[in-house]
Tab-separated table of C-alpha atoms in Angstrom:
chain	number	residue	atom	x	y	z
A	1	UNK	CA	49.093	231.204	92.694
A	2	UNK	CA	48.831	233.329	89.850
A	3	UNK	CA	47.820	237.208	90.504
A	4	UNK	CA	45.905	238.740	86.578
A	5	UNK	CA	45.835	242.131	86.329
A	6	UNK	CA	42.923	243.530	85.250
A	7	UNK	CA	42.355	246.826	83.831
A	8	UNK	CA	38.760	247.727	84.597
A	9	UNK	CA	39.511	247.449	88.383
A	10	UNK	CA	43.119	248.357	88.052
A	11	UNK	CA	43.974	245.609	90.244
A	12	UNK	CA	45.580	241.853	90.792
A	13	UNK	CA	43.261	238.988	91.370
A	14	UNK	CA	43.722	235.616	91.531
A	15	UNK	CA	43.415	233.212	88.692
A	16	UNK	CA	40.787	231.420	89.902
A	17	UNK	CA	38.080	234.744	89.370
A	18	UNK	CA	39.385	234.448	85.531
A	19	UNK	CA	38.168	232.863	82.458
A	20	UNK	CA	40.088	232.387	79.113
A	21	UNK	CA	37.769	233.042	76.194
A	22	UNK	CA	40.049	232.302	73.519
A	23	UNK	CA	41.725	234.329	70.601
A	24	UNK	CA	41.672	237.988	70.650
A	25	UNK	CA	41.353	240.118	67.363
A	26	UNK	CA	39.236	238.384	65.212
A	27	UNK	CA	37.380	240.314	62.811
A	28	UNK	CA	34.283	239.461	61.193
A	29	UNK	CA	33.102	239.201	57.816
A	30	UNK	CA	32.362	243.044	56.509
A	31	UNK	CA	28.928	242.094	54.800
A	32	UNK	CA	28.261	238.667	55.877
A	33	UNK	CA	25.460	237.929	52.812
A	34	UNK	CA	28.192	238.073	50.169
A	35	UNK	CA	30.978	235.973	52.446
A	36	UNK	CA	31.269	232.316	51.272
A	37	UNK	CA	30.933	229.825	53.746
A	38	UNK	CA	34.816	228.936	53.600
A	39	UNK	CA	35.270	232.268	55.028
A	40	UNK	CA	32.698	231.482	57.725
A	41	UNK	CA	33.929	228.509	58.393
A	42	UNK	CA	37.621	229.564	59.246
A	43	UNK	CA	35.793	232.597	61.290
A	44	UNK	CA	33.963	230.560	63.223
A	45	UNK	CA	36.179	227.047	63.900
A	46	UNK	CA	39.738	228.085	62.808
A	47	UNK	CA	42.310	229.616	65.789
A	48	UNK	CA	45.717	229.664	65.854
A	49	UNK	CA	47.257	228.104	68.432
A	50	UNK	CA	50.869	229.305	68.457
A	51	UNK	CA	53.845	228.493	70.680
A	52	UNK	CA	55.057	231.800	72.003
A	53	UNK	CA	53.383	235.190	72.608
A	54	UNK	CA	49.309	235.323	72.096
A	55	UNK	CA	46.262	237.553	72.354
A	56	UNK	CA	43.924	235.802	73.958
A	57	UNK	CA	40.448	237.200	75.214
A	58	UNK	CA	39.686	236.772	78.918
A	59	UNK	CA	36.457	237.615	81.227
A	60	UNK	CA	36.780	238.409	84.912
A	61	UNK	CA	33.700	236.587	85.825
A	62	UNK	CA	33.903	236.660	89.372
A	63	UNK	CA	35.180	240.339	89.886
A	64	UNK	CA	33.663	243.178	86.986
A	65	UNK	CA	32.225	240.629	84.705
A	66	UNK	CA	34.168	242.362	81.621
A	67	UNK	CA	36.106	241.056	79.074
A	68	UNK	CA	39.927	242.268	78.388
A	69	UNK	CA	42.411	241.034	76.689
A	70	UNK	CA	45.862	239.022	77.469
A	71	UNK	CA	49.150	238.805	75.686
A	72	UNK	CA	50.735	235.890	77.141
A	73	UNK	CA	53.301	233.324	76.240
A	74	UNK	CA	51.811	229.842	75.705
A	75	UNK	CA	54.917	228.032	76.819
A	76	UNK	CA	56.075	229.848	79.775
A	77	UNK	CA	52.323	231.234	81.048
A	78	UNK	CA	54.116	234.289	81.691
A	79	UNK	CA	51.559	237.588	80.939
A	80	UNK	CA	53.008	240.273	79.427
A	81	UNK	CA	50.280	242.765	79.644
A	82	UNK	CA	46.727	243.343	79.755
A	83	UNK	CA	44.414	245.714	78.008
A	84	UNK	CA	40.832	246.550	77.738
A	85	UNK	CA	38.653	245.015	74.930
A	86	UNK	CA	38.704	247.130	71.963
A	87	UNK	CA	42.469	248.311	72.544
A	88	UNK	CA	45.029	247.011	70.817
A	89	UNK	CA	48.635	245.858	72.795
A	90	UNK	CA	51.469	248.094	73.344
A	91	UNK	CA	53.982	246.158	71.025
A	92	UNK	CA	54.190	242.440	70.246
A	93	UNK	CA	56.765	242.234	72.907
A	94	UNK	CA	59.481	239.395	72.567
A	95	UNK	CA	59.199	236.735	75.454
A	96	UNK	CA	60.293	238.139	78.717
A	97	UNK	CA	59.301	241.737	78.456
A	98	UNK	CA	56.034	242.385	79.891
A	99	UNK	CA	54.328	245.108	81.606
A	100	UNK	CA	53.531	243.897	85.125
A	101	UNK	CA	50.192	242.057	83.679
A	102	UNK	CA	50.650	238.931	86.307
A	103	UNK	CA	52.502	238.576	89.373
């Protein structure tokens, strides 16, 4: 069983309350009248899907109902931290080194 930290209730839960909601940090178009629709189109469909260390967005749907962030590592599973929406991470840590964000 995995144990997710999450920082609104500053505590471990299982996996099971936890939903991954994809990529973290996206930004949107600044002034989305004058964006092209290739820019759309990669804002909306395009992810990347890396093997190694991501940001990923997560919601805690059966616990606070908020959405935080992950860093994890797509090959291992290991977390390496989690932080609340709107924060950015610590460091992009190398595989390995994490902050307590699973157990």
């Amino acid at each position: 069983m995995l144990l997710i930290y999450c920082p609104y209730c500053e505590e471990y839960r299982e996996e099971e309350e936890f939903r991954p909601k994809g990529e973290a940090h996206i930004a949107r178009p600044q002034n989305p009248e004058e964006t092209p629709d290739e820019v759309w189109g990669d804002y909306l469909f395009f992810r990347k899907n890396p093997r190694g260390v991501h940001h990923e967005q997560w919601l805690h749907a059966a616990g606070c109902r908020k959405y935080f962030n992950v860093t994890r590592h797509t090959v291992s599973y290991e977390i390496l931290e989690t932080y609340k929406a709107g924060q950015h991470p610590a460091s992009d840590r190398a595989p390995g080194v994490g902050t307590g964000g699973a157990k």
